[in-house]
CSV table of C-alpha atoms and ligand atoms in Angstrom, one decimal:
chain,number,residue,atom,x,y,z
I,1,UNK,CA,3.9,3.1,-53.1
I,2,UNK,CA,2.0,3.3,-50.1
I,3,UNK,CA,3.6,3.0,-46.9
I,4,UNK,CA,2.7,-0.3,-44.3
I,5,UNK,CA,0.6,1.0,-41.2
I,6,UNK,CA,2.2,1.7,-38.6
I,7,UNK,CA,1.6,-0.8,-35.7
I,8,UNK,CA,-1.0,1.9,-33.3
I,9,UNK,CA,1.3,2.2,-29.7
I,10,UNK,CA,-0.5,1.3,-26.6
I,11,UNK,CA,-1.4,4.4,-25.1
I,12,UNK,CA,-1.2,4.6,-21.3
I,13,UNK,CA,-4.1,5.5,-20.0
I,14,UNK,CA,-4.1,7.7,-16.5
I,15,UNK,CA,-6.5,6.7,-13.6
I,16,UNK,CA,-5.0,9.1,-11.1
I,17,UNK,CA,-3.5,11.7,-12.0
I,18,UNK,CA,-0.6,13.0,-9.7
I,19,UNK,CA,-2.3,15.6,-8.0
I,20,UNK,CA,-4.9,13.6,-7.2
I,21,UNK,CA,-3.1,11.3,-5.4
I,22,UNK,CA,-1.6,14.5,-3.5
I,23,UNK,CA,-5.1,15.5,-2.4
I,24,UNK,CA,-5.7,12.1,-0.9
I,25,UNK,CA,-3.0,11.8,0.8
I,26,UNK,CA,-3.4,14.8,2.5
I,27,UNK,CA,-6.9,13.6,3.7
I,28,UNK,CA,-5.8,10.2,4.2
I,29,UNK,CA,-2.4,11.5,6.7
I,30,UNK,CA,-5.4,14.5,8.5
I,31,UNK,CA,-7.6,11.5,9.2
I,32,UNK,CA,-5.1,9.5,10.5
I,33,UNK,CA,-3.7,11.7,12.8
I,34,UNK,CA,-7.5,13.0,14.0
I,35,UNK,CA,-8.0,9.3,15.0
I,36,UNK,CA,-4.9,8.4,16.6
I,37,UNK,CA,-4.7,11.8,18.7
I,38,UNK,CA,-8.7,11.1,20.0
I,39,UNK,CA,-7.0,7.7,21.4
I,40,UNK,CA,-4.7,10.6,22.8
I,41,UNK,CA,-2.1,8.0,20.9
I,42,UNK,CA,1.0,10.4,20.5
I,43,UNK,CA,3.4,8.0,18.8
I,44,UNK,CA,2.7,5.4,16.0
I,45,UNK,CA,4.9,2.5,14.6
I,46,UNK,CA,4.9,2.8,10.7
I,47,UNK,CA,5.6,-0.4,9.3
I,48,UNK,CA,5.4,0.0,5.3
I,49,UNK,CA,5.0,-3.0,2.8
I,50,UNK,CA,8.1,-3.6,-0.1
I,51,UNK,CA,8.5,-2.8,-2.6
I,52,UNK,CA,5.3,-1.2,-3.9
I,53,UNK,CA,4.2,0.8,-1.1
I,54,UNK,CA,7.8,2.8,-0.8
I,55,UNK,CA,6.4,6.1,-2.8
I,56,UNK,CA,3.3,6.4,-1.2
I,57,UNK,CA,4.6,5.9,2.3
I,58,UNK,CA,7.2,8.3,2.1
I,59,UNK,CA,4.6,11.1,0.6
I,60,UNK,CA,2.5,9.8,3.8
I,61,UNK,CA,5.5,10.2,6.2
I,62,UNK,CA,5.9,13.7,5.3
I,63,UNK,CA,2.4,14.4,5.5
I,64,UNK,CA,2.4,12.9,9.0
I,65,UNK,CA,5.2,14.8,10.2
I,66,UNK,CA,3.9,17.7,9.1
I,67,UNK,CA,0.9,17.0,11.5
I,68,UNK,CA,3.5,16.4,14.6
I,69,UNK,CA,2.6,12.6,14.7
I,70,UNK,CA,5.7,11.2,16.6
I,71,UNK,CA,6.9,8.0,14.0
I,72,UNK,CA,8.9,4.9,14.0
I,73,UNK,CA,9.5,4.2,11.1
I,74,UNK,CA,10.3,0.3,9.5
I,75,UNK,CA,9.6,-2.1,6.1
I,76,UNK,CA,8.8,-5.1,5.5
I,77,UNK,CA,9.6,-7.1,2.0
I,78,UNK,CA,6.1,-9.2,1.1
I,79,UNK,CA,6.0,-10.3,-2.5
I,80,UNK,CA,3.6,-12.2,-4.7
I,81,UNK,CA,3.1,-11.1,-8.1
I,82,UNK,CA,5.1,-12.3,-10.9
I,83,UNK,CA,4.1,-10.1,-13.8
I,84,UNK,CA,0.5,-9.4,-14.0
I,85,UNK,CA,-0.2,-12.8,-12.0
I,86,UNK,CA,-0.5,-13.2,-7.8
I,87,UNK,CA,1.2,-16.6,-6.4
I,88,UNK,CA,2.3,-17.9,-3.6
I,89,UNK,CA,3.1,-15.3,-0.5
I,90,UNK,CA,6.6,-14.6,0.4
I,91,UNK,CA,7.4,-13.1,4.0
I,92,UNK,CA,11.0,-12.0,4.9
I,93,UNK,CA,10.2,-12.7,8.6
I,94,UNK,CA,13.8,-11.9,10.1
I,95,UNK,CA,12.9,-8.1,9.1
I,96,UNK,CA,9.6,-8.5,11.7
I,97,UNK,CA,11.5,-10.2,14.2
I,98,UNK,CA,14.5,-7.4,14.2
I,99,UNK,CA,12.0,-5.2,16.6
I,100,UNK,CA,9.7,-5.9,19.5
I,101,UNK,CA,6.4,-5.2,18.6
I,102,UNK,CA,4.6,-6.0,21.9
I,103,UNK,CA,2.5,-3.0,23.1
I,104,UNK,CA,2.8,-1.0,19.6
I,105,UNK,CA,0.4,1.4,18.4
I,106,UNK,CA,1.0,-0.3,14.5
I,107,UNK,CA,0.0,1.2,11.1
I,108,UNK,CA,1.2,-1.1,8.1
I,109,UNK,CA,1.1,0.9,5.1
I,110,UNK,CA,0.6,-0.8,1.5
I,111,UNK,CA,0.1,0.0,-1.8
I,112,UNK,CA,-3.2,-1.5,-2.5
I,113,UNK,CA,-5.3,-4.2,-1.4
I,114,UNK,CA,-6.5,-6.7,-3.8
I,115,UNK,CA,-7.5,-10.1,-2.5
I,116,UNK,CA,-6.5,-9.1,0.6
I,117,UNK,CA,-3.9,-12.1,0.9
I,118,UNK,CA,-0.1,-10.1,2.0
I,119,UNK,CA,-2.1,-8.1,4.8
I,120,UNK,CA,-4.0,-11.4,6.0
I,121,UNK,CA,-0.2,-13.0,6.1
I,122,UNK,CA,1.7,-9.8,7.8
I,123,UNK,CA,-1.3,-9.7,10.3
I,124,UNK,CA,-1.5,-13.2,11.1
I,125,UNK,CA,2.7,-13.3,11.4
I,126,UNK,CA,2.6,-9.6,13.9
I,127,UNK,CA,-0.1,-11.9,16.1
I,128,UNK,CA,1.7,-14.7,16.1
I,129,UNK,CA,4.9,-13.1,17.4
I,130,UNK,CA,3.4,-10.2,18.9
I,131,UNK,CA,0.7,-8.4,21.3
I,132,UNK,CA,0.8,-4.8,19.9
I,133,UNK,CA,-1.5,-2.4,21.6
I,134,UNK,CA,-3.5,-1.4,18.3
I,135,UNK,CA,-3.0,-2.8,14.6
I,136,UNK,CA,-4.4,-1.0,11.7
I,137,UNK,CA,-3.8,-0.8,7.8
I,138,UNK,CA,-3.7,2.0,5.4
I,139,UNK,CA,-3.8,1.6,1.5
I,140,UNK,CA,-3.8,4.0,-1.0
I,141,UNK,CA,-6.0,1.8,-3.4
I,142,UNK,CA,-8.2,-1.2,-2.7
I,143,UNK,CA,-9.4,-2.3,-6.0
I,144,UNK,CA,-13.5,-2.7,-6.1
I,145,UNK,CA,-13.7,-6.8,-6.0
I,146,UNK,CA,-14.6,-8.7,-3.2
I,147,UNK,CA,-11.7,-9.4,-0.8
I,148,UNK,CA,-12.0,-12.0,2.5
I,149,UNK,CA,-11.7,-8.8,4.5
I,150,UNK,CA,-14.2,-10.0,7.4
I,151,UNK,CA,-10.6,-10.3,9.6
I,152,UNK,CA,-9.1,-7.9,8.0
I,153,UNK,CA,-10.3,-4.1,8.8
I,154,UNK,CA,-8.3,-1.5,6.6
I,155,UNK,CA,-9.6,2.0,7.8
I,156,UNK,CA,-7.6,4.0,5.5
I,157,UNK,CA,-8.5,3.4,2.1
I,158,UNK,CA,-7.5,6.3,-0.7
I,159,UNK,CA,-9.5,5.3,-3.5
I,160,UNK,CA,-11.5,2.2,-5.0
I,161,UNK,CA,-11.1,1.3,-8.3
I,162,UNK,CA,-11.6,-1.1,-11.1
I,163,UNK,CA,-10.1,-4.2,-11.0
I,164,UNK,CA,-7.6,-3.9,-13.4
I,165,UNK,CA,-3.9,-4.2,-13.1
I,166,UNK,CA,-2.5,-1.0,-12.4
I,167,UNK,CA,1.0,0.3,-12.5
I,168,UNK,CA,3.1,3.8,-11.3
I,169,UNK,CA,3.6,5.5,-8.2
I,170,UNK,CA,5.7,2.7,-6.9
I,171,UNK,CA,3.8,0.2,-8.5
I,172,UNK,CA,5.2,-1.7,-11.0
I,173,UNK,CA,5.4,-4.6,-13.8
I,174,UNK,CA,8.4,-6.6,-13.3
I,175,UNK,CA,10.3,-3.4,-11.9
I,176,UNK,CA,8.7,-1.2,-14.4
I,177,UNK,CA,6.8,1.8,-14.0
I,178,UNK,CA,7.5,2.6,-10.7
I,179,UNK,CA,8.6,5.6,-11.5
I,180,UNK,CA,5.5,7.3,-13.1
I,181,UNK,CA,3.8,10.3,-10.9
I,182,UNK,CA,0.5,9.1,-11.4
I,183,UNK,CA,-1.3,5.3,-11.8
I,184,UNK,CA,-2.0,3.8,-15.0
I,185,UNK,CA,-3.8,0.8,-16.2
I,186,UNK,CA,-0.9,-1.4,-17.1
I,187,UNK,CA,-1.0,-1.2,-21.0
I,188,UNK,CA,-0.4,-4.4,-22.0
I,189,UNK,CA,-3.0,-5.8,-20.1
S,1,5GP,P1,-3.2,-9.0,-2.3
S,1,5GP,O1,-2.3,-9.8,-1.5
S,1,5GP,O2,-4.1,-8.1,-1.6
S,1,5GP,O3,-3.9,-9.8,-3.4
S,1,5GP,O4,-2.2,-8.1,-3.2
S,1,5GP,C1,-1.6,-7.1,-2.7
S,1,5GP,C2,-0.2,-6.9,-3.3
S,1,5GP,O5,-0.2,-7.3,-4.7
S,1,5GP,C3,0.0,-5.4,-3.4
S,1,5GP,O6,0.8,-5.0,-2.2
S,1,5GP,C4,0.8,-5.2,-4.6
S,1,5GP,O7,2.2,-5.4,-4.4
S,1,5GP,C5,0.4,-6.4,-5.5
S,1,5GP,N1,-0.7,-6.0,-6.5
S,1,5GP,C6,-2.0,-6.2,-6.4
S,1,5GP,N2,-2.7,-5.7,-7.4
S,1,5GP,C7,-1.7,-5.1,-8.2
S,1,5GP,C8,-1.8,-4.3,-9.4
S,1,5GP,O8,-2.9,-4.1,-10.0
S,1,5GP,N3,-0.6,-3.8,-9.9
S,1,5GP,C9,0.6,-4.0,-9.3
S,1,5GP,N4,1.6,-3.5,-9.8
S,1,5GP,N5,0.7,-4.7,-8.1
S,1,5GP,C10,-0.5,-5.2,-7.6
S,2,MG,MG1,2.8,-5.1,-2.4
């Protein structure tokens, strides 16, 4: 008697692989610090985006350092997927409103910038509170569609890609994934 199929397993497939990501981050923390130290900008507030962002910024971090850019260092929780889905914005604003911001040289780092909504929000909420001396973004990924991004300047981008939902290297799918060294297409999109 034959035996039935078997059911073929989604196979993850790899976008970046982990050294990959390495490289860029070196670039990514050599530009940064080029930039800020031709502003003659010696220390930098690091504000990093939960959850996603928490593996990338801490490779950053430790790239910085290396580089002697003084840091302070903070997090901010900013949710709005459920699944593979984006909704509704949540802001935890008491973590903003622990630490003066006024005359800050800010760099929010995030995971990857989509329609551009949780960076519009956390900008809008640091101007409404604050007047830091300079305000810009890093992401490691922006993915390639169009994003409202006239107000929104990100100068540190790692890499574009498809617009696909992606998971690993902090990013997840319902707390999945996170874990992975490199980013994946999500395999049951
Ligand atoms: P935006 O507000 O720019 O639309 O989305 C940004 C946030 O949504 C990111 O910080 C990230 O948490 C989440 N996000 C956007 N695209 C993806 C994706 O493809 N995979 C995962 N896991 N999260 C995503
Ligand atoms: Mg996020």
């Amino acid at each position: 008697m034959l035996a039935k199929p078997l059911k073929k397993e989604k196979q993850i497939k790899i976008l970046l692989t982990e050294e990959e990501i390495k490289e860029s981050i070196k670039l990514l923390a050599k530009r940064i610090h080029e930039d800020y130290t031709k502003k003659e900008i010696t220390e930098i507030y690091l504000l990093f985006v939960l959850k996603g962002s928490f593996i990338f910024a801490a490779d950053l971090i430790r790239e910085l350092s290396k580089l002697n850019l003084k840091m302070k260092i903070d997090a901010i929780k900013i949710s709005s997927y459920e699944g593979t889905k984006s909704g509704k914005i949540n802001i935890c604003l008491s973590e903003l409103l622990i630490n003066n911001l006024d005359n800050k040289n800010i760099l929010i780092i995030d995971d990857i910038l989509d329609t551009g909504k949780t960076l519009h929000t956390l900008k809008w909420n640091i101007k409404r509170y604050y007047k830091p001396k300079s305000l810009e973004f890093c992401c490691l990924l922006k993915k390639e569609q169009k994003i409202n991004d006239v107000y929104l300047n990100v100068n540190y981008i790692g890499f574009v890609i498809p617009n696909r939902f992606i998971v690993g290297y902090g990013l997840d799918y319902n707390g999945l994934y996170r874990e992975l060294p490199y980013i994946a297409i999500y395999p049951g999109e």
